[in-house]
Amino acid sequence: MYARRNMEIVKTVAELKTLVAAFKDEKKTIGLVPTMGALHRGHASLVSRSVKENEVTVVSVFVNPTQFNDKNDLANYPRTLEADCQLLEGLGATVVFAPTPEEIYPEPDTRSFSYPPTDTVMEGAFRPGHFNGVCQIVSKLFMYVEPDRGYFGEKDFQQIAVIRRMAEDLKFGLEIVSCPIVREEDGLALSSRNTLLTADERQIAPAIYKALKESVAFSKTHTVEETKQMVVETINAVEGLEVQYYEIVDAKTLASITDWNMAEHVQGCITVFCGKTPIRLIDNINYK
Ligand code: PAF
């Protein structure tokens, strides 16, 4: 019955739950793709994967205020709902959930989540409260939709680790599917924030991934500390770029490592300020 229907766009939790209940009655598998909109090919890859792996795909488009610790960042976050819905319909999404902040937070959300070290290091340290806000919204979405699978992009590598911990802790019983970073041809990781870069900033931003990629070969003959230093110095040498942090961590716990043998899987996670505004760009790379 639902296979060829048009995509539904709903704004209230009640409408969303009614649709979800009908899908559950029909024993349909449900994939959830949480987004903050301003969709690009990175999001499209998550939606396409969900459409392939589930009978129903719910995409949420909600700029979640509780995960922003900077009012200007929240105000300037790009909002393009109409274009997003067109893209999602073309990709075969079943439902778009695009609520207002009042719909999601009729009362302030006082719940607090704590999954150290995943949520205390790196982004957790530089953006206090950020992951608490992410857990608030993602847990609500998991409760409303009760998906079989949730799809998240590996650009936000740390976010996936935190959400995995939360999903295990609260026994949501869904599969967290992590999807590879999608990049521009010049290597820049796709991000909704890229639209905020000036032409000049856009030119220099690919230097981030270039340094990360080069550091993989470099790491074969150098220590963790030397590799970190090489990445930071290479990027800081580009005028207009400034590394906020570069950490080489155990890919599962996100604890920093000092020796390549300290973890089975090792990831380098970076945040760089680009330009005068500045725009904060994040990226990551796998070492092993
Ligand atoms: O990754 C994002 O866009 C957001 O953090 C998420 C998961 C949609 C929660 O607001």
CSV table of C-alpha atoms and ligand atoms in Angstrom, one decimal:
chain,number,residue,atom,x,y,z
A,1,MET,CA,0.0,0.0,0.0
A,2,TYR,CA,2.8,2.4,0.8
A,3,ALA,CA,5.3,1.3,-1.9
A,4,ARG,CA,4.3,4.0,-4.5
A,5,ARG,CA,2.8,6.6,-2.3
A,6,ASN,CA,4.1,10.2,-2.2
A,7,MET,CA,6.4,11.2,0.5
A,8,GLU,CA,4.6,12.5,3.6
A,9,ILE,CA,5.8,15.7,5.3
A,10,VAL,CA,4.7,15.9,8.9
A,11,LYS,CA,5.4,18.6,11.5
A,12,THR,CA,4.0,17.1,14.7
A,13,VAL,CA,5.0,14.2,16.9
A,14,ALA,CA,1.4,12.9,16.9
A,15,GLU,CA,1.3,12.8,13.1
A,16,LEU,CA,4.7,11.1,13.0
A,17,LYS,CA,3.6,8.5,15.5
A,18,THR,CA,0.3,7.7,13.6
A,19,LEU,CA,2.3,7.0,10.5
A,20,VAL,CA,4.9,4.9,12.3
A,21,ALA,CA,2.1,2.9,14.0
A,22,ALA,CA,0.6,2.1,10.6
A,23,PHE,CA,4.0,0.9,9.3
A,24,LYS,CA,4.6,-1.2,12.4
A,25,ASP,CA,1.1,-2.8,12.0
A,26,GLU,CA,2.2,-3.8,8.5
A,27,LYS,CA,5.5,-5.2,9.9
A,28,LYS,CA,7.6,-2.8,7.7
A,29,THR,CA,11.2,-2.3,8.6
A,30,ILE,CA,12.0,1.4,9.4
A,31,GLY,CA,15.3,3.3,8.8
A,32,LEU,CA,15.7,6.7,10.5
A,33,VAL,CA,18.0,9.3,9.1
A,34,PRO,CA,18.3,12.2,11.6
A,35,THR,CA,19.5,15.5,9.9
A,36,MET,CA,19.6,19.2,10.5
A,37,GLY,CA,18.6,19.9,6.9
A,38,ALA,CA,20.7,21.8,4.3
A,39,LEU,CA,21.1,18.4,2.8
A,40,HIS,CA,24.0,17.5,0.5
A,41,ARG,CA,25.3,14.4,-1.2
A,42,GLY,CA,26.6,13.2,2.2
A,43,HIS,CA,23.0,13.1,3.6
A,44,ALA,CA,21.8,11.7,0.3
A,45,SER,CA,24.1,8.7,0.7
A,46,LEU,CA,22.6,8.0,4.1
A,47,VAL,CA,19.1,8.2,2.8
A,48,SER,CA,19.8,6.1,-0.2
A,49,ARG,CA,21.4,3.4,2.0
A,50,SER,CA,18.3,3.4,4.3
A,51,VAL,CA,16.0,3.2,1.3
A,52,LYS,CA,17.9,0.2,0.1
A,53,GLU,CA,18.0,-1.5,3.5
A,54,ASN,CA,14.5,-0.8,4.9
A,55,GLU,CA,10.9,-0.7,3.6
A,56,VAL,CA,10.3,2.7,5.2
A,57,THR,CA,12.7,5.6,5.6
A,58,VAL,CA,12.0,8.4,7.9
A,59,VAL,CA,14.2,11.5,7.6
A,60,SER,CA,14.1,14.2,10.3
A,61,VAL,CA,15.0,17.7,9.4
A,62,PHE,CA,15.4,19.7,12.6
A,63,VAL,CA,18.0,22.3,13.6
A,64,ASN,CA,18.3,21.2,17.2
A,65,PRO,CA,18.8,24.2,19.4
A,66,THR,CA,20.0,22.2,22.5
A,67,GLN,CA,23.2,21.0,20.7
A,68,PHE,CA,24.4,24.6,19.8
A,69,ASN,CA,26.5,26.3,22.5
A,70,ASP,CA,26.9,29.4,20.3
A,71,LYS,CA,23.8,31.5,19.5
A,72,ASN,CA,25.2,32.9,16.3
A,73,ASP,CA,26.1,29.5,15.0
A,74,LEU,CA,22.4,28.4,15.6
A,75,ALA,CA,21.1,31.6,14.0
A,76,ASN,CA,23.4,31.2,10.9
A,77,TYR,CA,22.9,27.5,10.4
A,78,PRO,CA,21.5,27.1,6.8
A,79,ARG,CA,17.8,26.2,6.5
A,80,THR,CA,16.6,25.0,3.2
A,81,LEU,CA,13.5,22.8,3.9
A,82,GLU,CA,11.8,23.1,0.5
A,83,ALA,CA,14.9,22.1,-1.4
A,84,ASP,CA,15.6,19.3,1.2
A,85,CYS,CA,12.1,17.9,0.7
A,86,GLN,CA,12.5,17.8,-3.1
A,87,LEU,CA,15.8,16.0,-2.8
A,88,LEU,CA,14.3,13.5,-0.3
A,89,GLU,CA,11.3,12.7,-2.5
A,90,GLY,CA,13.7,12.0,-5.4
A,91,LEU,CA,15.7,9.6,-3.2
A,92,GLY,CA,12.6,7.7,-2.2
A,93,ALA,CA,12.2,8.8,1.5
A,94,THR,CA,8.9,7.8,2.9
A,95,VAL,CA,8.4,10.4,5.6
A,96,VAL,CA,10.0,13.8,6.4
A,97,PHE,CA,9.6,14.9,10.0
A,98,ALA,CA,10.2,18.7,10.2
A,99,PRO,CA,9.0,19.9,13.6
A,100,THR,CA,9.3,23.3,15.2
A,101,PRO,CA,11.6,23.7,18.3
A,102,GLU,CA,8.3,24.1,20.4
A,103,GLU,CA,7.0,20.8,19.2
A,104,ILE,CA,10.2,19.0,20.3
A,105,TYR,CA,10.8,21.0,23.4
A,106,PRO,CA,7.4,22.2,24.8
A,107,GLU,CA,9.3,22.3,28.1
A,108,PRO,CA,13.1,22.6,28.5
A,109,ASP,CA,14.7,19.2,28.3
A,110,THR,CA,16.4,18.7,31.6
A,111,ARG,CA,17.7,15.2,30.9
A,112,SER,CA,21.4,14.8,31.1
A,113,PHE,CA,23.5,12.1,29.4
A,114,SER,CA,27.1,11.2,30.2
A,115,TYR,CA,29.2,8.7,28.3
A,116,PRO,CA,32.9,9.5,29.1
A,117,PRO,CA,35.3,9.6,27.5
A,118,THR,CA,33.3,9.6,24.2
A,119,ASP,CA,31.4,12.7,25.1
A,120,THR,CA,34.1,14.6,27.1
A,121,VAL,CA,37.1,14.7,24.8
A,122,MET,CA,37.6,16.7,21.6
A,123,GLU,CA,34.2,18.2,20.5
A,124,GLY,CA,32.9,17.4,24.0
A,125,ALA,CA,35.7,19.5,25.5
A,126,PHE,CA,35.5,22.4,23.1
A,127,ARG,CA,31.6,22.5,22.8
A,128,PRO,CA,30.4,21.9,26.3
A,129,GLY,CA,26.8,20.5,26.3
A,130,HIS,CA,26.9,19.7,22.6
A,131,PHE,CA,26.7,15.9,22.9
A,132,ASN,CA,24.1,16.3,25.7
A,133,GLY,CA,21.9,18.1,23.2
A,134,VAL,CA,22.6,15.5,20.5
A,135,CYS,CA,21.6,12.7,22.9
A,136,GLN,CA,18.4,14.7,23.8
A,137,ILE,CA,17.2,15.0,20.3
A,138,VAL,CA,18.4,11.6,19.0
A,139,SER,CA,16.9,9.8,22.0
A,140,LYS,CA,13.5,11.5,21.3
A,141,LEU,CA,13.7,10.6,17.6
A,142,PHE,CA,14.5,7.0,18.5
A,143,MET,CA,11.5,7.0,20.9
A,144,TYR,CA,9.1,8.4,18.4
A,145,VAL,CA,10.1,6.3,15.4
A,146,GLU,CA,11.4,3.1,17.1
A,147,PRO,CA,13.5,2.4,14.0
A,148,ASP,CA,15.2,-0.9,13.1
A,149,ARG,CA,18.3,1.1,11.9
A,150,GLY,CA,19.6,4.6,12.4
A,151,TYR,CA,22.0,6.1,9.8
A,152,PHE,CA,24.8,8.5,10.7
A,153,GLY,CA,27.7,9.9,8.7
A,154,GLU,CA,31.3,9.2,9.7
A,155,LYS,CA,32.3,12.9,9.3
A,156,ASP,CA,30.9,13.2,12.8
A,157,PHE,CA,33.0,10.3,14.0
A,158,GLN,CA,32.7,11.2,17.6
A,159,GLN,CA,29.0,11.7,17.4
A,160,ILE,CA,28.5,8.1,16.2
A,161,ALA,CA,30.6,6.8,19.2
A,162,VAL,CA,28.4,8.8,21.6
A,163,ILE,CA,25.2,7.7,20.0
A,164,ARG,CA,26.3,4.1,20.1
A,165,ARG,CA,26.9,4.3,23.8
A,166,MET,CA,23.5,6.0,24.4
A,167,ALA,CA,21.7,3.4,22.2
A,168,GLU,CA,23.3,0.6,24.2
A,169,ASP,CA,22.7,2.3,27.6
A,170,LEU,CA,19.0,3.0,26.9
A,171,LYS,CA,18.5,-0.4,25.2
A,172,PHE,CA,17.0,1.1,22.0
A,173,GLY,CA,17.7,-2.2,20.3
A,174,LEU,CA,18.4,-0.7,16.9
A,175,GLU,CA,21.4,-1.0,14.6
A,176,ILE,CA,23.5,2.1,14.3
A,177,VAL,CA,24.7,2.2,10.7
A,178,SER,CA,27.8,4.4,10.2
A,179,CYS,CA,28.3,5.6,6.6
A,180,PRO,CA,31.5,6.7,4.9
A,181,ILE,CA,32.4,10.4,4.5
A,182,VAL,CA,31.4,11.8,1.1
A,183,ARG,CA,34.0,14.3,-0.2
A,184,GLU,CA,34.2,16.9,-2.9
A,185,GLU,CA,36.6,16.1,-5.8
A,186,ASP,CA,39.4,18.1,-4.0
A,187,GLY,CA,38.9,16.1,-0.8
A,188,LEU,CA,36.9,18.5,1.3
A,189,ALA,CA,34.5,16.6,3.4
A,190,LEU,CA,30.9,17.5,2.5
A,191,SER,CA,29.2,19.6,5.3
A,192,SER,CA,26.2,21.9,5.4
A,193,ARG,CA,28.6,24.5,6.8
A,194,ASN,CA,30.7,24.5,3.5
A,195,THR,CA,28.0,26.7,2.1
A,196,LEU,CA,29.1,29.4,4.6
A,197,LEU,CA,32.7,29.5,3.2
A,198,THR,CA,33.7,32.4,1.0
A,199,ALA,CA,35.3,31.5,-2.4
A,200,ASP,CA,38.8,32.1,-0.9
A,201,GLU,CA,38.0,30.0,2.2
A,202,ARG,CA,36.7,27.2,-0.1
A,203,GLN,CA,40.0,27.2,-1.9
A,204,ILE,CA,42.1,26.6,1.2
A,205,ALA,CA,39.8,24.2,3.0
A,206,PRO,CA,40.9,21.0,1.0
A,207,ALA,CA,44.4,21.4,2.7
A,208,ILE,CA,42.8,19.8,5.7
A,209,TYR,CA,42.2,16.4,4.1
A,210,LYS,CA,45.4,16.6,2.1
A,211,ALA,CA,47.4,16.8,5.3
A,212,LEU,CA,45.4,14.0,6.9
A,213,LYS,CA,45.9,11.8,3.9
A,214,GLU,CA,49.7,12.5,3.8
A,215,SER,CA,49.9,11.7,7.5
A,216,VAL,CA,48.8,8.1,6.9
A,217,ALA,CA,52.0,7.3,5.0
A,218,PHE,CA,54.0,9.5,7.4
A,219,SER,CA,52.6,7.5,10.4
A,220,LYS,CA,54.2,4.3,9.2
A,221,THR,CA,57.6,5.6,10.1
A,222,HIS,CA,56.8,8.1,12.9
A,223,THR,CA,55.4,8.1,16.4
A,224,VAL,CA,51.9,9.2,17.3
A,225,GLU,CA,53.2,12.5,18.7
A,226,GLU,CA,55.3,13.2,15.5
A,227,THR,CA,52.3,12.5,13.3
A,228,LYS,CA,50.1,14.8,15.3
A,229,GLN,CA,52.7,17.5,15.1
A,230,MET,CA,53.1,17.0,11.3
A,231,VAL,CA,49.4,17.4,10.7
A,232,VAL,CA,49.0,20.5,12.9
A,233,GLU,CA,52.1,22.2,11.4
A,234,THR,CA,51.1,21.4,7.8
A,235,ILE,CA,47.6,22.9,8.2
A,236,ASN,CA,48.6,25.9,10.3
A,237,ALA,CA,51.2,26.8,7.6
A,238,VAL,CA,48.2,27.6,5.3
A,239,GLU,CA,47.2,31.2,5.7
A,240,GLY,CA,43.5,31.3,6.9
A,241,LEU,CA,43.5,27.8,8.6
A,242,GLU,CA,44.1,27.2,12.3
A,243,VAL,CA,43.8,23.8,13.9
A,244,GLN,CA,41.7,23.9,17.1
A,245,TYR,CA,42.7,20.3,18.0
A,246,TYR,CA,44.1,17.2,16.4
A,247,GLU,CA,43.8,14.0,18.4
A,248,ILE,CA,44.8,10.5,17.5
A,249,VAL,CA,42.5,8.2,19.4
A,250,ASP,CA,41.2,4.7,20.0
A,251,ALA,CA,38.4,4.5,17.4
A,252,LYS,CA,36.1,2.8,19.8
A,253,THR,CA,36.6,4.6,23.1
A,254,LEU,CA,38.0,7.9,21.7
A,255,ALA,CA,40.6,7.9,24.4
A,256,SER,CA,43.9,9.4,23.2
A,257,ILE,CA,46.7,7.0,22.4
A,258,THR,CA,50.4,7.6,22.6
A,259,ASP,CA,51.6,4.4,20.8
A,260,TRP,CA,50.2,2.9,17.6
A,261,ASN,CA,49.8,-0.4,19.3
A,262,MET,CA,47.5,0.9,22.1
A,263,ALA,CA,44.3,0.3,20.1
A,264,GLU,CA,43.1,-2.1,17.4
A,265,HIS,CA,41.5,0.7,15.4
A,266,VAL,CA,43.0,4.2,15.4
A,267,GLN,CA,41.4,7.4,14.1
A,268,GLY,CA,42.7,10.9,13.8
A,269,CYS,CA,40.0,13.6,14.5
A,270,ILE,CA,40.5,17.2,13.6
A,271,THR,CA,38.8,20.6,13.9
A,272,VAL,CA,40.0,23.5,12.0
A,273,PHE,CA,39.0,27.2,11.9
A,274,CYS,CA,38.8,28.4,8.4
A,275,GLY,CA,38.8,32.1,7.5
A,276,LYS,CA,37.9,35.2,9.4
A,277,THR,CA,34.3,34.4,10.5
A,278,PRO,CA,35.7,31.7,11.2
A,279,ILE,CA,33.9,28.6,9.9
A,280,ARG,CA,34.6,25.5,12.0
A,281,LEU,CA,35.4,22.5,9.8
A,282,ILE,CA,35.7,18.9,11.1
A,283,ASP,CA,37.2,15.9,9.5
A,284,ASN,CA,38.8,12.5,10.4
A,285,ILE,CA,41.0,9.8,9.0
A,286,ASN,CA,41.6,6.1,9.8
A,287,TYR,CA,45.2,5.0,10.5
A,288,LYS,CA,44.5,1.3,11.2
B,1,PAF,O1,24.6,15.2,12.7
B,1,PAF,C1,23.7,16.0,12.8
B,1,PAF,O2,23.3,16.6,11.8
B,1,PAF,C2,23.0,16.2,14.1
B,1,PAF,O3,23.9,16.2,15.2
B,1,PAF,C3,21.9,15.2,14.4
B,1,PAF,C4,22.4,13.8,14.5
B,1,PAF,C5,20.9,15.3,13.3
B,1,PAF,C6,21.2,15.6,15.7
B,1,PAF,O4,20.6,16.9,15.6
